[in-house]
Amino acid sequence: MVYNWVSKKIKDDKLVNEIASKFNLKTYVAQTIVNRGYDDLKKVFEYLNPTLNMLNNPYSLEGIEEAVSIIKYHIGLNDKITIYGDYDVDGITSTSILYIALRKLGANVDFYIPDRLSEGYGININAVKILYDSGTKLIITVDCGIASLKEVQYARKLGLDVIITDHHQVPDMLPEANCVINPHIKNCTYPYRELAGVGVVFKLCLALLGDEALEFLDVVALGTVADIVPLTGENRVIVKEGLKMMKYTKNKGLKALINSVDLDGRDIDTYHVGFILAPRLNAAGRLESAILCVNLLVTDDPVEAERIAVYLNSENAKRQEIEKRILEEAIMQVENNVDLENEKFIVLYSDNWHPGVIGIVSSRITERYHRPSILISVSDGLGKGSGRSIKGFNIYEAIRYAGDCLINFGGHEMAAGLTISSSQIDDFKLKLNEYAKTKLTAFDMMPIIEVETSIDDVLDFDGASQIGLLEPFGSGNPMPMYAIKNLNVKQFSKFGNNKHLRIIAGKNDVMDDVVLFNRADEFDKISIGTVLDIAGCVKINEWNGEKKLEIIAKDVVVKEKNILFFKNLYKILLSSNNYDFQKLENYNFIDMRDIEDKRSYVLKLFKNDESVAVIVNTQYHIKELINYLNASILTIY
């Protein structure tokens, strides 16, 4: 796969140098901070040193004060309160911390998690009737409810009180609940709007319990990372402090889950949460019921916690097997049935796919082919679909364009879900591709690597440790990617069942460990003495008590060492018998070898009317440049 390396353009050398000097940072680390929008020293200090003191007053969130009053009123009457949650990790963690908080206050509290397959997301009328019949007097929604107009109206007609806590985008009309807590409500003055559902509930718990609610931070961090909200502002504080707590968590269920994946006693980061812990909680909701996950996080019984954790591990293994099979079938469909030259939107379907897993597989297909995709699970003539998009293409708008083919749909720019009659799938596919042809070019479908800047210094532990100050990494604060150039290969080998590649390379006699995961296909391009440019992350890997500096490469570019070519190029061109070259003067030759984004520079030249000669020194780079320019033609014309 050919990647387009795009260097971030935010350049303020004065500010970068000021930050580097003030906070004793490497220049490339200071540049990364500036790239992320921190443009004064106070903001930089807060970014590098997030503390609990930076959390906003919960009562500044509209609806909190009224919600506390309603909840305490029902507790005083010993009324049954039911928390209505969601089956994803954000909903599970939201339900859990509010359940524990209300128990601490002596409430008669229960919870309800809808079934993913039979009930779907959000409040449903049948569930409201069940809760009413069970004696519930107050429903508190978490991570859902903001769009449930009819359902809330029905609950109110039954005489139930309803408090909505949510973080999703707010519709034009709000449900007629007793109160609504959502930082996205129009004219809401709360200073930070990007809280996850569990973050909103955490603010309610703080209002109910005071600082005692800080003991929930580890669970709140779990839900926040899993929901892929921006790790900025309050979310950054929540996750940084919550990850610290996870190592020594007092939550028996979370502790059992951590122990079950051999993370006990280790420093836990966002990777562990997002790719190891959260998927185990998600697996139950995808395949069966998420109720067990709430039971895990609210139990006081360590034996029960261990039993559930073991079960969730087995469910996750089952989910992985199902996902692997569906992915293999989906790839086969693409390779055999999809015309990638003409189809810019991949639509796949089968009556043999589990609807709870297709969203994950869709993201894998989108990543592999770098174009939007939707996978549809068909059963009894009805299809349930889940889709993922690429940066710059709004999949929700695309689906809305083809909405007359659908029974219902929902989502946002990067992900969406839908229900469709199986007889409409082919028409749906045609309409999506009709829309995509007007919005996507081949250039859009080239995968991009955003590079913070080049690292020209010698890599060392001090620099890697400074990069660690920018954690936690995630949405809105990704692990920084750097360009590290002109490394000479000294050793290279495959590892991990020959799937991965490890390279020892360096310059100025300083060697670096470079790791390429799932890129063993690069092996044949490399030899001892090969010169590489690398786009990758720098981190300290600790294993068995030993620390090692590593570059985790996303892409490598093999360069040919042809110094004589460059030294003699000017002389050869001027001595050429070609008349056009003889007319050229010295100033016509421009050496742009040191600019970071060469391809964009060439593209600008390509758009000009003047004749231009571009010198490329390897066949690999010629092919890469031609692919890049071809992909840009539709944009230009």
XYZ file of C-alpha atoms in Angstrom:
637
model
C 0.000 0.000 0.000
C 1.310 3.458 -0.953
C 0.683 6.062 1.754
C 0.527 9.799 1.275
C 2.668 11.413 3.976
C 1.144 14.761 4.900
C 3.119 17.052 7.167
C 1.137 19.239 9.530
C 1.464 22.823 8.402
C 1.239 24.698 11.703
C 4.575 26.480 11.902
C 5.427 29.029 14.587
C 9.135 28.692 15.241
C 9.123 31.421 17.889
C 6.381 29.716 19.912
C 7.941 26.263 19.423
C 11.292 27.490 20.699
C 9.638 29.293 23.616
C 7.779 26.115 24.665
C 10.887 23.962 24.229
C 12.900 26.336 26.423
C 10.235 26.934 29.093
C 9.363 23.252 29.589
C 12.786 21.783 28.723
C 11.436 19.824 25.757
C 12.902 18.557 22.507
C 12.020 20.778 19.558
C 9.975 18.044 17.873
C 7.934 17.527 21.060
C 7.286 21.270 21.355
C 6.257 21.340 17.684
C 3.798 18.492 18.332
C 2.199 20.470 21.160
C 1.805 23.531 18.928
C 0.356 21.324 16.163
C -2.393 20.326 18.607
C -3.568 23.861 19.124
C -1.860 24.777 22.393
C -0.792 28.293 21.572
C 0.137 29.855 24.917
C 2.225 28.761 27.896
C -0.735 28.448 30.301
C -2.532 26.056 27.947
C 0.678 24.087 27.434
C 1.177 23.749 31.190
C -2.366 22.446 31.654
C -1.914 20.032 28.735
C 1.277 18.619 30.227
C -0.061 18.589 33.800
C -3.774 17.623 33.864
C -5.087 17.446 37.435
C -8.422 16.928 39.179
C -8.488 20.643 39.998
C -9.230 21.235 36.300
C -12.593 19.413 36.506
C -15.532 21.787 36.073
C -18.164 22.260 38.769
C -20.883 19.654 38.065
C -23.608 22.152 38.948
C -22.558 24.307 35.998
C -24.008 21.583 33.731
C -27.606 22.474 32.961
C -30.167 20.116 34.522
C -27.882 18.661 37.232
C -29.388 20.597 40.132
C -32.938 19.694 39.127
C -31.953 16.021 38.602
C -30.421 15.822 42.091
C -33.617 17.234 43.601
C -35.834 14.727 41.741
C -33.605 11.765 42.626
C -33.496 12.662 46.329
C -37.263 13.123 46.328
C -37.803 9.568 45.046
C -35.181 8.149 47.401
C -37.036 9.788 50.295
C -40.222 7.971 49.258
C -38.337 4.692 48.696
C -39.690 4.676 45.133
C -38.180 2.261 42.658
C -35.662 4.023 40.393
C -34.561 2.294 37.182
C -31.469 3.268 35.210
C -32.039 2.742 31.479
C -28.672 2.150 29.816
C -27.086 1.051 26.570
C -25.298 -2.178 25.608
C -21.946 -0.627 24.627
C -19.093 0.069 27.057
C -20.098 3.710 27.513
C -23.629 2.630 28.455
C -22.395 -0.239 30.652
C -19.997 1.973 32.636
C -22.599 4.777 32.889
C -25.193 2.377 34.283
C -22.689 0.878 36.711
C -21.410 4.050 38.380
C -24.887 5.575 38.738
C -26.205 2.285 40.180
C -23.394 2.229 42.773
C -23.897 5.933 43.576
C -27.645 5.495 44.152
C -27.047 2.426 46.321
C -24.681 4.498 48.462
C -27.569 6.927 48.972
C -29.886 4.112 50.028
C -32.004 4.148 46.871
C -34.301 1.348 45.757
C -32.528 1.059 42.399
C -32.516 -1.328 39.437
C -31.203 -1.123 35.859
C -32.407 -2.080 32.398
C -30.172 -2.772 29.385
C -31.995 -3.372 26.082
C -31.070 -6.345 23.925
C -28.996 -5.272 20.909
C -30.655 -7.645 18.453
C -34.319 -7.676 19.515
C -34.686 -4.126 20.921
C -31.890 -2.077 19.428
C -30.458 1.191 20.687
C -32.310 3.563 22.990
C -35.621 3.562 24.833
C -38.469 1.488 23.416
C -42.172 1.556 24.250
C -42.316 -2.078 25.325
C -39.461 -1.588 27.787
C -41.191 1.444 29.297
C -44.338 -0.655 29.839
C -42.268 -3.425 31.489
C -40.642 -0.908 33.856
C -43.993 0.649 34.719
C -45.507 -2.755 35.474
C -42.499 -3.584 37.691
C -43.281 -0.601 39.944
C -40.714 1.871 38.625
C -41.506 5.511 39.482
C -38.409 7.215 38.038
C -36.438 6.331 34.891
C -32.947 7.796 34.485
C -31.489 7.257 31.023
C -27.727 7.065 30.541
C -25.957 7.374 27.186
C -29.330 7.473 25.414
C -32.756 9.103 25.383
C -32.093 12.484 23.785
C -34.035 11.519 20.623
C -36.745 9.391 22.317
C -39.667 11.816 21.937
C -42.526 9.299 21.712
C -41.115 6.928 24.307
C -40.602 9.661 26.915
C -44.051 11.061 26.182
C -45.523 7.582 26.755
C -43.641 7.211 30.053
C -44.892 10.586 31.270
C -48.492 9.657 30.377
C -48.084 6.565 32.550
C -47.149 8.879 35.418
C -43.405 8.131 35.441
C -40.793 10.771 36.060
C -37.950 10.770 33.521
C -34.435 12.207 33.748
C -32.384 12.040 30.560
C -28.584 12.024 30.684
C -26.962 11.786 27.271
C -24.080 13.161 25.217
C -25.262 12.556 21.651
C -26.194 15.347 19.253
C -29.416 17.092 20.227
C -32.428 17.054 17.842
C -34.466 20.169 17.092
C -37.117 19.103 19.620
C -36.247 17.778 23.085
C -38.192 14.984 24.807
C -40.680 16.145 27.437
C -38.676 14.718 30.321
C -38.645 16.217 33.825
C -35.099 17.340 33.067
C -32.450 16.763 30.415
C -28.699 16.760 31.038
C -26.645 16.999 27.859
C -23.734 19.415 27.255
C -24.809 19.752 23.593
C -28.145 21.394 24.446
C -28.472 24.732 22.690
C -27.299 27.676 24.810
C -25.767 25.327 27.402
C -22.971 27.277 29.103
C -21.028 24.267 30.381
C -17.342 24.863 29.502
C -16.688 21.432 27.924
C -19.033 19.680 25.498
C -17.118 16.516 24.540
C -17.912 14.328 27.576
C -18.789 10.690 26.922
C -22.085 9.408 28.264
C -20.255 8.104 31.318
C -18.636 11.530 31.742
C -22.058 13.179 31.941
C -23.209 10.575 34.495
C -19.978 11.101 36.445
C -20.864 14.790 36.803
C -24.284 13.752 38.174
C -22.574 11.377 40.627
C -20.269 14.183 41.776
C -23.335 16.346 42.440
C -24.960 13.489 44.393
C -21.927 12.257 46.364
C -19.316 15.014 46.255
C -15.669 13.920 46.118
C -16.682 10.373 47.080
C -17.608 9.933 43.394
C -13.923 10.319 42.437
C -13.533 6.622 43.280
C -15.404 5.920 40.009
C -12.704 7.524 37.854
C -11.202 4.211 36.742
C -14.576 3.005 35.429
C -15.291 6.442 33.920
C -11.937 6.320 32.089
C -12.808 2.873 30.751
C -16.066 4.125 29.209
C -14.530 7.370 27.960
C -11.711 5.665 26.053
C -14.042 2.991 24.680
C -16.461 5.600 23.285
C -13.668 7.290 21.294
C -14.514 10.825 22.403
C -11.735 13.449 22.120
C -9.117 13.075 24.855
C -8.919 16.805 25.434
C -10.043 19.066 28.282
C -11.958 17.262 31.019
C -11.789 13.938 29.193
C -7.997 14.147 29.329
C -8.104 14.700 33.097
C -10.610 11.871 33.598
C -8.609 9.376 31.554
C -5.169 10.323 32.895
C -6.315 10.038 36.523
C -8.518 7.013 35.835
C -5.692 5.058 34.202
C -3.529 5.662 37.272
C -6.320 4.244 39.464
C -6.793 1.135 37.299
C -3.461 -0.336 38.361
C -4.737 -0.539 41.950
C -8.493 -0.453 41.320
C -10.862 -1.138 44.205
C -13.658 -2.092 41.824
C -13.758 -5.870 42.197
C -15.203 -6.477 38.749
C -12.697 -4.286 36.934
C -9.893 -5.860 38.962
C -11.049 -9.349 37.939
C -11.204 -8.288 34.292
C -7.700 -6.801 34.462
C -6.354 -9.942 36.132
C -8.012 -12.187 33.546
C -5.950 -10.598 30.748
C -2.652 -10.614 32.691
C -2.517 -6.845 33.171
C -2.521 -6.968 36.986
C 0.220 -4.824 38.510
C 1.058 -3.186 35.173
C 0.686 0.436 34.106
C -2.444 0.503 31.957
C -2.712 2.831 28.971
C -5.356 3.660 26.397
C -4.213 0.796 24.142
C -4.918 -1.741 26.910
C -8.341 -0.191 27.502
C -9.343 0.203 23.866
C -8.051 -3.108 22.503
C -8.007 -5.513 25.452
C -10.441 -4.545 28.225
C -13.254 -2.756 26.364
C -13.696 -5.454 23.676
C -14.447 -8.008 26.395
C -17.271 -5.865 27.730
C -18.500 -5.166 24.209
C -18.448 -8.848 23.259
C -21.298 -9.743 25.605
C -23.509 -6.971 24.232
C -22.704 -7.932 20.652
C -23.370 -11.658 20.984
C -25.838 -11.988 23.878
C -26.634 -9.514 26.665
C -24.672 -6.695 28.302
C -26.500 -7.151 31.625
C -23.721 -9.431 32.829
C -21.172 -6.660 32.244
C -23.045 -4.318 34.578
C -23.236 -7.125 37.118
C -19.447 -7.422 36.847
C -18.803 -3.760 37.578
C -21.290 -3.436 40.471
C -20.604 -6.683 42.348
C -18.895 -6.752 45.748
C -18.199 -10.492 45.476
C -14.690 -11.254 44.108
C -15.673 -14.858 43.305
C -18.648 -13.685 41.254
C -16.431 -11.074 39.582
C -13.864 -13.692 38.585
C -16.572 -15.986 37.201
C -18.012 -13.222 35.018
C -14.565 -12.091 33.845
C -13.701 -15.637 32.739
C -17.017 -15.851 30.894
C -16.426 -12.507 29.150
C -13.016 -13.745 28.009
C -14.646 -16.776 26.441
C -17.307 -14.584 24.788
C -14.586 -12.327 23.412
C -12.723 -15.317 21.972
C -15.993 -16.399 20.356
C -16.476 -12.880 18.979
C -12.941 -12.892 17.553
C -13.554 -16.173 15.740
C -16.835 -14.907 14.299
C -15.183 -11.642 13.289
C -12.280 -13.480 11.624
C -14.643 -15.673 9.574
C -16.804 -12.731 8.486
C -13.726 -10.693 7.547
C -12.362 -13.532 5.406
C -15.732 -13.879 3.648
C -16.008 -10.115 3.182
C -12.526 -9.873 1.646
C -13.395 -12.736 -0.689
C -16.552 -10.894 -1.763
C -14.556 -7.740 -2.479
C -11.856 -9.553 -4.450
C -14.342 -11.590 -6.497
C -17.393 -9.354 -6.883
C -16.420 -5.706 -6.404
C -15.011 -3.612 -9.243
C -12.628 -1.437 -7.238
C -11.797 0.620 -10.328
C -15.374 1.884 -10.533
C -16.993 1.232 -7.136
C -15.935 3.806 -4.586
C -18.368 2.616 -1.914
C -18.160 -1.041 -0.865
C -21.485 -2.686 0.022
C -21.403 -6.353 1.084
C -24.131 -8.623 2.432
C -24.732 -12.173 3.592
C -27.315 -14.225 5.455
C -24.449 -15.873 7.340
C -23.139 -12.846 9.262
C -23.814 -12.004 12.914
C -25.321 -8.478 13.072
C -23.471 -7.688 16.298
C -20.044 -8.007 14.673
C -20.452 -6.515 11.194
C -19.593 -2.987 12.370
C -16.139 -4.124 13.473
C -15.600 -5.953 10.177
C -16.774 -2.911 8.206
C -14.045 -0.863 9.875
C -11.499 -3.537 8.860
C -12.709 -3.446 5.238
C -12.565 0.352 5.172
C -9.059 0.277 6.602
C -7.907 -2.365 4.106
C -9.348 -0.751 0.958
C -9.471 2.855 2.203
C -12.967 3.596 1.032
C -16.334 3.711 2.838
C -18.024 0.377 3.404
C -21.280 -1.077 4.683
C -21.802 -4.694 5.696
C -25.361 -6.020 5.870
C -26.552 -9.080 7.791
C -29.670 -10.511 6.144
C -32.283 -12.637 7.909
C -35.870 -13.410 6.813
C -35.782 -10.795 4.072
C -34.574 -8.033 6.393
C -31.051 -6.629 6.457
C -29.306 -4.879 9.347
C -26.292 -2.916 8.212
C -23.360 -1.127 9.791
C -20.938 1.157 7.982
C -17.673 3.026 8.454
C -16.170 5.879 6.479
C -12.870 7.534 5.611
C -11.778 11.010 6.592
C -13.530 13.661 4.537
C -16.507 11.564 3.429
C -19.761 11.884 5.379
C -21.296 8.397 5.375
C -24.485 9.639 7.059
C -25.129 12.071 4.182
C -24.412 9.308 1.662
C -26.939 6.998 3.315
C -29.481 9.792 3.519
C -29.077 10.292 -0.250
C -30.113 6.635 -0.675
C -32.645 6.837 2.154
C -35.656 5.922 0.011
C -34.214 2.386 -0.175
C -34.165 2.051 3.620
C -36.587 1.245 6.415
C -34.634 3.382 8.876
C -31.095 4.614 9.488
C -28.974 6.733 11.787
C -25.399 7.713 12.471
C -22.854 10.465 11.963
C -20.013 11.421 9.618
C -17.793 8.412 10.262
C -20.217 5.592 11.162
C -23.823 4.633 10.556
C -26.382 1.876 11.004
C -29.435 0.966 8.958
C -32.299 -1.444 8.345
C -33.202 -2.439 4.799
C -35.353 -4.916 2.906
C -33.102 -7.453 1.195
C -34.849 -6.708 -2.114
C -33.545 -3.115 -1.954
C -29.849 -3.853 -1.350
C -28.741 -3.743 -4.997
C -30.525 -0.428 -5.601
C -29.065 0.904 -2.355
C -25.573 -0.053 -3.508
C -26.062 1.710 -6.857
C -27.285 4.906 -5.203
C -24.425 4.985 -2.710
C -21.894 4.643 -5.529
C -23.748 7.287 -7.518
C -23.328 9.634 -4.552
C -19.712 8.608 -3.897
C -18.707 9.345 -7.509
C -19.668 12.996 -6.971
C -17.751 13.279 -3.695
C -14.719 10.955 -3.821
C -11.655 11.018 -6.045
C -8.933 8.410 -6.276
C -6.784 10.833 -4.303
C -9.309 10.773 -1.425
C -8.963 7.004 -1.323
C -5.204 7.087 -0.844
C -4.429 6.379 2.820
C -2.852 9.321 4.599
C -0.215 9.430 7.306
C -0.237 12.727 9.186
C 3.326 13.509 10.207
C 3.885 15.980 13.051
C 7.388 16.954 11.927
C 10.774 15.409 11.169
C 13.045 14.231 13.975
C 16.507 15.385 13.051
C 17.972 14.864 16.533
C 19.401 11.563 17.677
C 16.571 9.555 19.235
C 17.049 8.916 22.950
C 15.116 7.886 26.057
C 14.744 11.501 27.140
C 12.874 12.394 23.939
C 10.706 9.277 24.129
C 9.855 10.078 27.769
C 8.859 13.612 26.765
C 6.515 12.203 24.118
C 5.007 10.171 26.966
C 4.043 13.455 28.656
C 1.487 13.956 25.865
C -0.443 10.828 26.895
C -3.149 9.648 27.166
C -3.391 9.155 23.421
C -6.631 8.606 21.577
C -9.242 10.505 19.594
C -8.381 14.203 19.429
C -4.907 13.510 20.814
C -3.433 10.726 18.657
C -0.066 9.141 19.243
C 2.278 11.465 17.327
C 3.715 10.215 14.049
C 7.147 11.482 13.023
C 9.292 11.325 9.892
C 12.717 9.870 10.665
C 14.934 10.041 7.618
C 18.104 8.552 6.158
C 18.496 5.544 8.445
C 21.032 2.958 7.275
C 19.944 -0.673 7.692
C 22.389 -2.822 9.696
C 20.192 -5.865 10.405
C 16.669 -7.010 9.593
C 14.569 -10.098 10.285
C 11.018 -11.415 10.432
C 9.261 -12.392 13.655
C 5.821 -13.390 14.941
C 5.224 -16.331 12.583
C 6.916 -14.300 9.841
C 4.143 -11.677 9.919
C 6.190 -8.773 11.255
C 9.508 -7.140 10.453
C 12.229 -5.880 12.804
C 14.985 -3.618 11.481
C 18.108 -2.323 13.204
C 18.966 0.953 11.478
C 20.497 4.277 12.328
C 22.835 7.135 11.484
C 25.909 8.643 13.094
C 26.613 5.252 14.730
C 23.411 5.448 16.791
C 21.150 2.455 16.108
C 17.363 2.308 16.446
C 14.984 -0.633 16.683
C 12.307 -0.311 13.993
C 9.238 -2.577 14.111
C 6.738 -2.998 11.258
C 3.681 -4.983 12.311
C 1.975 -7.037 9.584
C 4.409 -5.703 6.984
C 6.681 -8.678 6.318
C 6.048 -8.039 2.608
C 8.622 -5.236 2.853
C 11.335 -7.819 3.575
C 12.410 -8.285 -0.039
C 12.820 -4.540 -0.591
C 15.453 -4.234 2.142
C 19.101 -5.226 2.313
C 22.077 -4.364 4.502
C 23.043 -0.771 3.738
C 19.598 0.207 2.441
C 18.656 3.774 3.362
C 15.148 4.237 4.778
C 12.791 7.086 5.530
C 10.317 6.048 8.212
C 6.961 7.415 9.344
C 6.292 6.073 12.801
C 5.749 6.498 16.523
C 8.517 6.579 19.113
C 7.955 4.715 22.353
C 9.715 2.956 25.203
C 8.936 -0.743 25.297
C 9.336 -2.455 28.656
C 9.532 -6.248 28.783
C 10.782 -8.424 31.643
C 12.150 -5.374 33.422
C 14.201 -4.253 30.404
C 13.463 -0.951 28.668
C 14.120 -0.483 24.976
C 13.566 2.439 22.620
C 11.494 1.480 19.574
C 10.150 3.116 16.437
C 6.790 1.564 15.574
C 6.730 2.216 11.828
C 3.530 2.866 9.897
C 5.357 3.145 6.590
C 8.885 2.908 5.205
C 10.273 4.362 2.010
C 13.333 2.635 0.594
C 15.842 5.120 -0.804
C 18.674 4.349 -3.204
C 22.118 5.606 -2.235
C 23.053 7.314 -5.499
C 25.112 10.282 -4.437
C 26.999 10.514 -7.731
C 23.681 10.848 -9.528
C 22.844 14.016 -7.618
C 26.392 15.390 -7.807
C 26.579 15.097 -11.577
C 22.908 15.757 -12.428
C 23.302 19.482 -13.051
C 26.401 19.009 -15.255
C 24.754 16.233 -17.295
C 21.605 18.237 -17.961
C 23.494 21.315 -19.101
C 25.760 19.278 -21.391
C 22.781 17.517 -22.962
C 22.247 17.851 -26.704
C 18.592 18.458 -26.017
C 17.833 22.035 -27.106
C 15.391 22.688 -24.246
C 18.011 21.857 -21.637
C 20.623 24.036 -23.328
C 18.333 27.068 -22.987
C 18.030 26.695 -19.207
C 19.925 29.045 -16.915
C 21.235 28.250 -13.426
C 18.261 29.785 -11.665
C 15.911 27.402 -13.437
C 17.170 24.519 -11.323
C 15.574 24.353 -7.892
C 16.771 21.855 -5.298
C 13.745 20.864 -3.184
C 15.083 17.591 -1.783
C 14.835 18.763 1.812
C 11.172 19.785 1.851
C 8.952 17.466 3.870
C 5.946 17.169 1.539
C 7.521 16.671 -1.886
C 4.476 15.204 -3.577
C 2.209 18.152 -2.754
C 4.916 20.470 -4.068
C 5.092 18.536 -7.350
C 1.291 18.606 -7.561
C 1.364 22.413 -7.375
C 3.910 22.455 -10.205
C 1.667 20.096 -12.160
C -1.214 22.558 -11.871
C 0.843 25.411 -13.384
C 0.908 26.183 -17.093
C 4.732 26.314 -17.229
C 6.827 23.372 -18.428
C 8.525 21.600 -15.547
C 11.050 18.763 -15.344
C 10.919 16.719 -12.123
C 13.944 14.535 -11.372
C 13.149 11.284 -9.546
C 15.994 9.015 -8.487
C 14.389 5.553 -8.106
C 11.837 3.482 -9.971
C 9.920 3.003 -6.710
C 9.504 6.760 -6.269
C 8.576 7.246 -9.927
C 5.718 4.744 -9.532
C 4.673 6.325 -6.266
C 4.662 9.833 -7.787
C 2.701 8.697 -10.845
C 0.102 7.018 -8.608
C -0.169 10.196 -6.564
C -0.595 12.432 -9.626
C -3.062 10.063 -11.273
C -5.103 10.046 -8.089
C -5.154 13.855 -8.145
C -6.262 14.327 -11.748
C -9.966 14.133 -10.925
C -9.466 16.794 -8.287
C -7.751 19.086 -10.763
C -10.121 18.565 -13.671
